[in-house]
Amino acid sequence: MSHAVPHSLTLRRGFSPYPFRVLLFLVVIGVIPLLHPAQTQADTRSITVDGKVPAQYLAETQGKSWAVIIGVDKYMNLAGLAYAVDDAKAVARMLESQGFTVTSLYNTQATRKAILRELRQNLLTRVQKNDRVVIFFAGHIGETSSKGKQQPEGYMMPVDTEPGLLADTAISVELFRELSAELPAKQVLFLIDICYGSITGRNLRSLPPMTKNYLQRIASEPARQLITAGGTGQQALAGPKWKHSVFTYYLLEAIGKGHGDLNGDGIIPTSELFAFLDEHVQSAALTHNHVQRPEMWGLSQDRGEFVFIPGKKSSKPQTAKDQKRQGGGSNPETGTIETIVGLLKSFSNPFDAFTDNAPSGTNEQVEKQTTLAEEAAALAKERERFELQALQTLKEQQQREKELQAQLAETQRLAAEEEQRRVAAEQARQE
């Protein structure tokens, strides 16, 4: 299933054993940038190509931009979902604002026949070799075990999917690979708000090195990329605090509100988009005692990248902790535990990370800063412990699922043998 809303979603409090300590440490971290402005200014190196800003350069060198947006939350034969259609509609609006020509299929429109007709017929006739294509899907995913295959086969589930008949009524995720090969477009990006990790392709996680002709290179070369909301065995988190799935929420924050432009250079290539999603989706899930980490895959050996132009930047994206706070306004508390821990982990010693950025002062101030740094280090260890527990729980769940699948396969095998014996006996009697 794509979207799962744990009953305890609104009751989780993250690192509740240390609320007062967290507050003190966040206040200090919030003050440090004011005392060291030269060290904390964002990198705002805006790329220009032949004197043109990215939006102008891409408009002049790229073909048309197409999008097919699919969302299903009211199924004919399956349990409903929350927010899938809202997710799809929000992504459609965002892409339209980016200049995409959007075709949308929601609920009853999103039958298997209609989806395949749009993807395999209509899209193929419209798209030209210099164009770009985005395909977004939010809905259920199903899996079946196939004989001779180590990994289960995944299926996107249209509105008319029938349980137990996935091969005939759903759409195999292998369609992504087939479409990536069939579409004449220069660049194709699949944004799939489901958790599925058994993709045949290159798993991509690192940011590529920046070069002088970076934008020209990635925008001119072909690309076939896929980003999923999570991996195999995970469930996509959704809830009223986001009014979306957590994946789509941060996708909208990244592109629509410009927060995915991490280095301030005026473009959001898919590698940068994924880095933003990876950090924020995983952090939000962990805050709610949930394991979800997006995955990005290369479906070909092409080295280009899909490039978005960031929308007008609003206030910084809300993190899991921000969304729990009541009220608003500027406040040094608004950083998350996860962000601080990430900063501390970038140093060999959390104490060094703090003291290297801390202002000089009296002995009493230094002692206070030292105490706060030590408490921050303790929080970092606590977070690591929590992550290990969550990963262990996931592994145990996956092991149980494998055992159940093995039992089911054995039961089916025995039933098939029994049926063969029955048929043989019936034939013998007739002879």
Short mmCIF file of N, CA and C in Angstrom, two decimals, residues 133-276:
data_model
loop_
_atom_site.label_atom_id
_atom_site.label_comp_id
_atom_site.label_asym_id
_atom_site.label_seq_id
_atom_site.Cartn_x
_atom_site.Cartn_y
_atom_site.Cartn_z
N VAL A 133 9.74 14.72 -20.19
CA VAL A 133 8.51 14.10 -19.70
C VAL A 133 8.63 13.77 -18.22
N VAL A 134 7.60 14.14 -17.45
CA VAL A 134 7.48 13.72 -16.05
C VAL A 134 6.24 12.85 -15.92
N ILE A 135 6.36 11.72 -15.25
CA ILE A 135 5.21 10.85 -14.96
C ILE A 135 5.14 10.68 -13.45
N PHE A 136 3.99 11.06 -12.87
CA PHE A 136 3.78 11.00 -11.41
C PHE A 136 2.64 10.04 -11.12
N PHE A 137 2.83 9.18 -10.12
CA PHE A 137 1.76 8.26 -9.70
C PHE A 137 1.66 8.25 -8.19
N ALA A 138 0.42 8.37 -7.68
CA ALA A 138 0.14 8.21 -6.26
C ALA A 138 -1.04 7.26 -6.12
N GLY A 139 -0.83 6.17 -5.40
CA GLY A 139 -1.90 5.19 -5.21
C GLY A 139 -1.35 3.94 -4.55
N HIS A 140 -2.10 2.86 -4.66
CA HIS A 140 -1.66 1.58 -4.10
C HIS A 140 -0.58 0.94 -4.96
N ILE A 141 0.26 0.13 -4.33
CA ILE A 141 1.17 -0.75 -5.05
C ILE A 141 0.93 -2.17 -4.56
N GLY A 142 0.99 -3.12 -5.48
CA GLY A 142 0.86 -4.53 -5.12
C GLY A 142 2.10 -5.29 -5.52
N GLU A 143 2.34 -6.43 -4.89
CA GLU A 143 3.50 -7.25 -5.21
C GLU A 143 3.09 -8.71 -5.33
N THR A 144 3.72 -9.41 -6.25
CA THR A 144 3.51 -10.85 -6.38
C THR A 144 4.86 -11.53 -6.52
N SER A 145 4.95 -12.74 -6.01
CA SER A 145 6.18 -13.52 -6.14
C SER A 145 6.11 -14.33 -7.42
N SER A 146 7.16 -14.22 -8.22
CA SER A 146 7.21 -14.95 -9.49
C SER A 146 8.23 -16.07 -9.40
N LYS A 147 7.91 -17.20 -10.00
CA LYS A 147 8.79 -18.35 -9.96
C LYS A 147 10.11 -18.02 -10.66
N GLY A 148 11.21 -18.32 -10.00
CA GLY A 148 12.51 -18.07 -10.59
C GLY A 148 13.06 -16.69 -10.36
N LYS A 149 12.27 -15.82 -9.71
CA LYS A 149 12.74 -14.46 -9.44
C LYS A 149 12.97 -14.28 -7.94
N GLN A 150 14.11 -13.69 -7.59
CA GLN A 150 14.43 -13.48 -6.18
C GLN A 150 13.58 -12.38 -5.57
N GLN A 151 13.31 -11.31 -6.34
CA GLN A 151 12.55 -10.18 -5.84
C GLN A 151 11.10 -10.27 -6.29
N PRO A 152 10.15 -9.84 -5.45
CA PRO A 152 8.76 -9.81 -5.88
C PRO A 152 8.56 -8.78 -6.99
N GLU A 153 7.59 -9.03 -7.83
CA GLU A 153 7.30 -8.10 -8.92
C GLU A 153 6.27 -7.08 -8.44
N GLY A 154 6.53 -5.80 -8.69
CA GLY A 154 5.65 -4.74 -8.22
C GLY A 154 4.66 -4.30 -9.29
N TYR A 155 3.50 -3.84 -8.83
CA TYR A 155 2.45 -3.38 -9.74
C TYR A 155 1.85 -2.07 -9.24
N MET A 156 1.76 -1.07 -10.13
CA MET A 156 0.93 0.09 -9.86
C MET A 156 -0.52 -0.35 -10.00
N MET A 157 -1.36 0.13 -9.10
CA MET A 157 -2.73 -0.38 -9.08
C MET A 157 -3.71 0.70 -9.53
N PRO A 158 -4.24 0.59 -10.76
CA PRO A 158 -5.27 1.51 -11.24
C PRO A 158 -6.55 1.39 -10.42
N VAL A 159 -7.51 2.23 -10.70
CA VAL A 159 -8.74 2.26 -9.91
C VAL A 159 -9.53 0.96 -10.02
N ASP A 160 -9.41 0.25 -11.16
CA ASP A 160 -10.19 -0.97 -11.38
C ASP A 160 -9.40 -2.25 -11.14
N THR A 161 -8.30 -2.15 -10.40
CA THR A 161 -7.50 -3.34 -10.09
C THR A 161 -8.32 -4.36 -9.30
N GLU A 162 -8.16 -5.63 -9.63
CA GLU A 162 -8.82 -6.70 -8.90
C GLU A 162 -7.78 -7.48 -8.10
N PRO A 163 -7.95 -7.57 -6.78
CA PRO A 163 -6.99 -8.33 -5.96
C PRO A 163 -6.89 -9.77 -6.46
N GLY A 164 -5.68 -10.28 -6.49
CA GLY A 164 -5.47 -11.65 -6.94
C GLY A 164 -5.30 -11.77 -8.44
N LEU A 165 -5.53 -10.67 -9.17
CA LEU A 165 -5.37 -10.69 -10.63
C LEU A 165 -4.49 -9.53 -11.07
N LEU A 166 -3.41 -9.32 -10.35
CA LEU A 166 -2.58 -8.15 -10.62
C LEU A 166 -1.99 -8.17 -12.02
N ALA A 167 -1.56 -9.33 -12.47
CA ALA A 167 -0.93 -9.39 -13.80
C ALA A 167 -1.88 -8.95 -14.90
N ASP A 168 -3.19 -9.15 -14.68
CA ASP A 168 -4.19 -8.82 -15.71
C ASP A 168 -4.85 -7.47 -15.49
N THR A 169 -4.91 -6.99 -14.25
CA THR A 169 -5.68 -5.78 -13.98
C THR A 169 -4.85 -4.63 -13.42
N ALA A 170 -3.58 -4.87 -13.10
CA ALA A 170 -2.70 -3.80 -12.63
C ALA A 170 -1.62 -3.55 -13.69
N ILE A 171 -0.66 -2.69 -13.37
CA ILE A 171 0.38 -2.31 -14.34
C ILE A 171 1.74 -2.56 -13.72
N SER A 172 2.52 -3.44 -14.32
CA SER A 172 3.83 -3.79 -13.78
C SER A 172 4.75 -2.57 -13.76
N VAL A 173 5.56 -2.49 -12.70
CA VAL A 173 6.51 -1.38 -12.62
C VAL A 173 7.59 -1.49 -13.71
N GLU A 174 7.67 -2.65 -14.35
CA GLU A 174 8.59 -2.78 -15.49
C GLU A 174 8.20 -1.86 -16.63
N LEU A 175 6.95 -1.34 -16.56
CA LEU A 175 6.52 -0.37 -17.57
C LEU A 175 7.43 0.86 -17.55
N PHE A 176 7.96 1.20 -16.37
CA PHE A 176 8.85 2.36 -16.29
C PHE A 176 10.05 2.16 -17.21
N ARG A 177 10.66 0.99 -17.13
CA ARG A 177 11.84 0.71 -17.96
C ARG A 177 11.45 0.68 -19.44
N GLU A 178 10.32 0.07 -19.75
CA GLU A 178 9.89 -0.01 -21.14
C GLU A 178 9.62 1.38 -21.71
N LEU A 179 8.92 2.21 -20.93
CA LEU A 179 8.63 3.56 -21.39
C LEU A 179 9.89 4.38 -21.56
N SER A 180 10.83 4.20 -20.63
CA SER A 180 12.07 4.98 -20.72
C SER A 180 12.82 4.67 -22.01
N ALA A 181 12.64 3.44 -22.52
CA ALA A 181 13.29 3.07 -23.78
C ALA A 181 12.47 3.49 -24.99
N GLU A 182 11.14 3.47 -24.86
CA GLU A 182 10.26 3.74 -26.00
C GLU A 182 10.07 5.23 -26.28
N LEU A 183 9.98 6.04 -25.24
CA LEU A 183 9.69 7.46 -25.44
C LEU A 183 10.84 8.14 -26.17
N PRO A 184 10.54 8.93 -27.20
CA PRO A 184 11.59 9.62 -27.93
C PRO A 184 12.14 10.85 -27.20
N ALA A 185 11.57 11.20 -26.06
CA ALA A 185 11.99 12.39 -25.32
C ALA A 185 13.46 12.29 -24.93
N LYS A 186 14.09 13.46 -24.82
CA LYS A 186 15.49 13.48 -24.39
C LYS A 186 15.62 13.09 -22.93
N GLN A 187 14.67 13.54 -22.10
CA GLN A 187 14.76 13.26 -20.67
C GLN A 187 13.40 12.83 -20.13
N VAL A 188 13.43 11.80 -19.29
CA VAL A 188 12.20 11.26 -18.68
C VAL A 188 12.45 11.08 -17.19
N LEU A 189 11.52 11.56 -16.38
CA LEU A 189 11.61 11.42 -14.92
C LEU A 189 10.31 10.84 -14.38
N PHE A 190 10.42 9.74 -13.64
CA PHE A 190 9.28 9.14 -12.96
C PHE A 190 9.33 9.54 -11.49
N LEU A 191 8.25 10.12 -11.00
CA LEU A 191 8.12 10.46 -9.58
C LEU A 191 7.00 9.59 -9.03
N ILE A 192 7.34 8.58 -8.27
CA ILE A 192 6.38 7.55 -7.88
C ILE A 192 6.20 7.57 -6.37
N ASP A 193 5.02 8.01 -5.93
CA ASP A 193 4.75 8.12 -4.50
C ASP A 193 4.28 6.79 -3.94
N ILE A 194 5.13 5.79 -4.10
CA ILE A 194 4.92 4.47 -3.53
C ILE A 194 6.27 3.98 -3.03
N CYS A 195 6.25 2.99 -2.15
CA CYS A 195 7.49 2.43 -1.62
C CYS A 195 7.78 1.11 -2.34
N TYR A 196 8.83 1.13 -3.14
CA TYR A 196 9.20 -0.07 -3.89
C TYR A 196 10.66 0.05 -4.28
N GLY A 197 11.46 -0.95 -3.96
CA GLY A 197 12.88 -0.85 -4.19
C GLY A 197 13.45 -1.86 -5.16
N SER A 198 12.62 -2.75 -5.71
CA SER A 198 13.15 -3.81 -6.59
C SER A 198 13.18 -3.33 -8.04
N ILE A 199 13.88 -2.23 -8.26
CA ILE A 199 13.99 -1.65 -9.60
C ILE A 199 15.27 -2.15 -10.25
N THR A 200 15.18 -2.51 -11.52
CA THR A 200 16.38 -2.89 -12.26
C THR A 200 17.03 -1.62 -12.81
N GLY A 201 18.17 -1.27 -12.27
CA GLY A 201 18.83 -0.05 -12.72
C GLY A 201 19.95 0.33 -11.77
N ARG A 202 20.50 1.52 -11.96
CA ARG A 202 21.58 2.02 -11.11
C ARG A 202 20.98 2.78 -9.94
N ASN A 203 21.28 2.34 -8.73
CA ASN A 203 20.83 3.08 -7.55
C ASN A 203 21.72 4.30 -7.38
N LEU A 204 21.11 5.48 -7.35
CA LEU A 204 21.86 6.74 -7.31
C LEU A 204 21.64 7.42 -5.98
N ARG A 205 22.74 7.83 -5.34
CA ARG A 205 22.60 8.55 -4.07
C ARG A 205 23.49 9.77 -3.97
N SER A 206 24.62 9.79 -4.62
CA SER A 206 25.56 10.89 -4.43
C SER A 206 25.28 12.04 -5.38
N LEU A 207 25.64 13.26 -4.94
CA LEU A 207 25.53 14.43 -5.79
C LEU A 207 26.70 14.44 -6.77
N PRO A 208 26.46 14.77 -8.04
CA PRO A 208 27.56 14.81 -9.00
C PRO A 208 28.44 16.02 -8.76
N PRO A 209 29.70 15.97 -9.19
CA PRO A 209 30.58 17.12 -8.99
C PRO A 209 30.16 18.29 -9.86
N MET A 210 30.26 19.50 -9.30
CA MET A 210 29.94 20.70 -10.05
C MET A 210 31.10 21.03 -10.99
N THR A 211 30.79 21.38 -12.23
CA THR A 211 31.81 21.80 -13.18
C THR A 211 31.37 23.11 -13.81
N LYS A 212 32.27 23.72 -14.54
CA LYS A 212 31.99 25.01 -15.16
C LYS A 212 30.79 24.92 -16.09
N ASN A 213 30.70 23.84 -16.86
CA ASN A 213 29.62 23.69 -17.84
C ASN A 213 28.56 22.71 -17.35
N TYR A 214 28.35 22.71 -16.05
CA TYR A 214 27.47 21.72 -15.41
C TYR A 214 26.06 21.75 -16.01
N LEU A 215 25.43 22.92 -16.04
CA LEU A 215 24.06 23.02 -16.54
C LEU A 215 23.99 22.60 -18.00
N GLN A 216 24.93 23.07 -18.81
CA GLN A 216 24.92 22.70 -20.23
C GLN A 216 25.02 21.19 -20.41
N ARG A 217 25.88 20.56 -19.60
CA ARG A 217 26.09 19.12 -19.75
C ARG A 217 24.86 18.32 -19.37
N ILE A 218 24.33 18.56 -18.16
CA ILE A 218 23.23 17.71 -17.69
C ILE A 218 21.94 17.99 -18.44
N ALA A 219 21.75 19.22 -18.94
CA ALA A 219 20.52 19.55 -19.66
C ALA A 219 20.56 19.08 -21.11
N SER A 220 21.75 18.93 -21.66
CA SER A 220 21.86 18.55 -23.07
C SER A 220 21.92 17.04 -23.26
N GLU A 221 22.34 16.31 -22.24
CA GLU A 221 22.46 14.86 -22.38
C GLU A 221 21.15 14.16 -22.00
N PRO A 222 20.89 12.97 -22.55
CA PRO A 222 19.68 12.23 -22.21
C PRO A 222 19.67 11.82 -20.73
N ALA A 223 18.48 11.56 -20.21
CA ALA A 223 18.34 11.11 -18.83
C ALA A 223 17.10 10.24 -18.71
N ARG A 224 17.22 9.18 -17.95
CA ARG A 224 16.10 8.29 -17.62
C ARG A 224 16.22 7.99 -16.13
N GLN A 225 15.42 8.67 -15.31
CA GLN A 225 15.57 8.57 -13.86
C GLN A 225 14.22 8.31 -13.19
N LEU A 226 14.29 7.67 -12.04
CA LEU A 226 13.08 7.33 -11.28
C LEU A 226 13.33 7.57 -9.80
N ILE A 227 12.41 8.25 -9.15
CA ILE A 227 12.48 8.47 -7.70
C ILE A 227 11.23 7.89 -7.06
N THR A 228 11.42 7.02 -6.06
CA THR A 228 10.29 6.45 -5.32
C THR A 228 10.25 7.03 -3.91
N ALA A 229 9.07 6.97 -3.30
CA ALA A 229 8.90 7.53 -1.96
C ALA A 229 9.63 6.73 -0.89
N GLY A 230 9.95 5.46 -1.17
CA GLY A 230 10.63 4.63 -0.18
C GLY A 230 11.04 3.32 -0.80
N GLY A 231 11.67 2.47 0.00
CA GLY A 231 12.17 1.20 -0.49
C GLY A 231 11.22 0.05 -0.20
N THR A 232 11.62 -1.13 -0.64
CA THR A 232 10.82 -2.33 -0.43
C THR A 232 10.61 -2.60 1.06
N GLY A 233 9.39 -2.97 1.43
CA GLY A 233 9.08 -3.27 2.82
C GLY A 233 8.69 -2.05 3.64
N GLN A 234 8.79 -0.86 3.05
CA GLN A 234 8.40 0.36 3.76
C GLN A 234 7.00 0.77 3.33
N GLN A 235 6.40 1.68 4.09
CA GLN A 235 5.11 2.24 3.73
C GLN A 235 5.24 3.76 3.67
N ALA A 236 4.53 4.37 2.71
CA ALA A 236 4.62 5.81 2.53
C ALA A 236 3.75 6.52 3.56
N LEU A 237 4.38 7.35 4.34
CA LEU A 237 3.70 8.06 5.43
C LEU A 237 2.87 9.21 4.89
N ALA A 238 1.68 9.40 5.46
CA ALA A 238 0.81 10.52 5.11
C ALA A 238 0.08 10.96 6.36
N GLY A 239 -0.38 12.19 6.40
CA GLY A 239 -1.08 12.64 7.59
C GLY A 239 -1.61 14.05 7.45
N PRO A 240 -2.56 14.43 8.31
CA PRO A 240 -3.20 15.74 8.21
C PRO A 240 -2.26 16.91 8.44
N LYS A 241 -1.15 16.70 9.14
CA LYS A 241 -0.25 17.82 9.38
C LYS A 241 0.44 18.26 8.10
N TRP A 242 0.57 17.36 7.13
CA TRP A 242 1.12 17.74 5.83
C TRP A 242 0.01 17.99 4.81
N LYS A 243 -1.16 17.41 5.05
CA LYS A 243 -2.28 17.43 4.10
C LYS A 243 -1.88 16.77 2.77
N HIS A 244 -0.87 15.95 2.84
CA HIS A 244 -0.33 15.21 1.70
C HIS A 244 0.39 14.00 2.26
N SER A 245 0.92 13.17 1.36
CA SER A 245 1.93 12.22 1.82
C SER A 245 3.17 13.03 2.14
N VAL A 246 4.03 12.49 3.00
CA VAL A 246 5.24 13.23 3.37
C VAL A 246 6.15 13.40 2.15
N PHE A 247 6.16 12.43 1.25
CA PHE A 247 6.98 12.52 0.04
C PHE A 247 6.51 13.67 -0.85
N THR A 248 5.22 13.72 -1.14
CA THR A 248 4.71 14.78 -2.00
C THR A 248 4.84 16.14 -1.33
N TYR A 249 4.63 16.20 -0.02
CA TYR A 249 4.78 17.47 0.69
C TYR A 249 6.16 18.08 0.45
N TYR A 250 7.19 17.26 0.62
CA TYR A 250 8.54 17.80 0.45
C TYR A 250 8.92 17.94 -1.02
N LEU A 251 8.27 17.20 -1.91
CA LEU A 251 8.46 17.43 -3.34
C LEU A 251 7.96 18.82 -3.72
N LEU A 252 6.79 19.20 -3.19
CA LEU A 252 6.24 20.53 -3.44
C LEU A 252 7.10 21.62 -2.81
N GLU A 253 7.62 21.33 -1.61
CA GLU A 253 8.52 22.29 -0.96
C GLU A 253 9.79 22.48 -1.79
N ALA A 254 10.31 21.38 -2.32
CA ALA A 254 11.58 21.43 -3.04
C ALA A 254 11.48 22.23 -4.32
N ILE A 255 10.47 21.94 -5.15
CA ILE A 255 10.38 22.58 -6.46
C ILE A 255 9.49 23.81 -6.41
N GLY A 256 8.24 23.62 -5.93
CA GLY A 256 7.29 24.72 -5.95
C GLY A 256 7.70 25.91 -5.11
N LYS A 257 8.33 25.65 -3.97
CA LYS A 257 8.75 26.74 -3.08
C LYS A 257 10.25 26.98 -3.11
N GLY A 258 10.95 26.26 -3.96
CA GLY A 258 12.35 26.56 -4.20
C GLY A 258 13.35 26.05 -3.20
N HIS A 259 12.91 25.28 -2.19
CA HIS A 259 13.84 24.88 -1.14
C HIS A 259 14.78 23.75 -1.58
N GLY A 260 14.49 23.13 -2.71
CA GLY A 260 15.38 22.09 -3.22
C GLY A 260 16.64 22.64 -3.87
N ASP A 261 16.70 23.95 -4.08
CA ASP A 261 17.92 24.57 -4.61
C ASP A 261 18.89 24.75 -3.45
N LEU A 262 19.56 23.68 -3.10
CA LEU A 262 20.35 23.65 -1.87
C LEU A 262 21.56 24.57 -1.91
N ASN A 263 22.14 24.77 -3.08
CA ASN A 263 23.34 25.62 -3.16
C ASN A 263 23.06 27.00 -3.74
N GLY A 264 21.79 27.31 -3.98
CA GLY A 264 21.43 28.65 -4.41
C GLY A 264 21.91 29.02 -5.80
N ASP A 265 22.09 28.03 -6.69
CA ASP A 265 22.60 28.35 -8.02
C ASP A 265 21.51 28.56 -9.06
N GLY A 266 20.24 28.53 -8.63
CA GLY A 266 19.15 28.83 -9.54
C GLY A 266 18.60 27.66 -10.33
N ILE A 267 19.05 26.44 -10.04
CA ILE A 267 18.52 25.25 -10.69
C ILE A 267 18.37 24.13 -9.66
N ILE A 268 17.46 23.18 -9.97
CA ILE A 268 17.29 21.99 -9.13
C ILE A 268 17.39 20.76 -10.02
N PRO A 269 18.58 20.22 -10.23
CA PRO A 269 18.70 18.95 -10.95
C PRO A 269 18.17 17.82 -10.08
N THR A 270 17.88 16.68 -10.68
CA THR A 270 17.29 15.59 -9.91
C THR A 270 18.18 15.12 -8.77
N SER A 271 19.50 15.19 -8.95
CA SER A 271 20.39 14.78 -7.86
C SER A 271 20.21 15.67 -6.64
N GLU A 272 20.02 16.97 -6.87
CA GLU A 272 19.82 17.90 -5.76
C GLU A 272 18.42 17.73 -5.17
N LEU A 273 17.43 17.52 -6.04
CA LEU A 273 16.07 17.25 -5.57
C LEU A 273 16.05 16.03 -4.68
N PHE A 274 16.73 14.96 -5.11
CA PHE A 274 16.74 13.74 -4.32
C PHE A 274 17.44 13.95 -2.98
N ALA A 275 18.53 14.70 -2.96
CA ALA A 275 19.24 14.96 -1.70
C ALA A 275 18.31 15.65 -0.71
N PHE A 276 17.48 16.58 -1.19
CA PHE A 276 16.52 17.28 -0.33
C PHE A 276 15.46 16.30 0.18
#
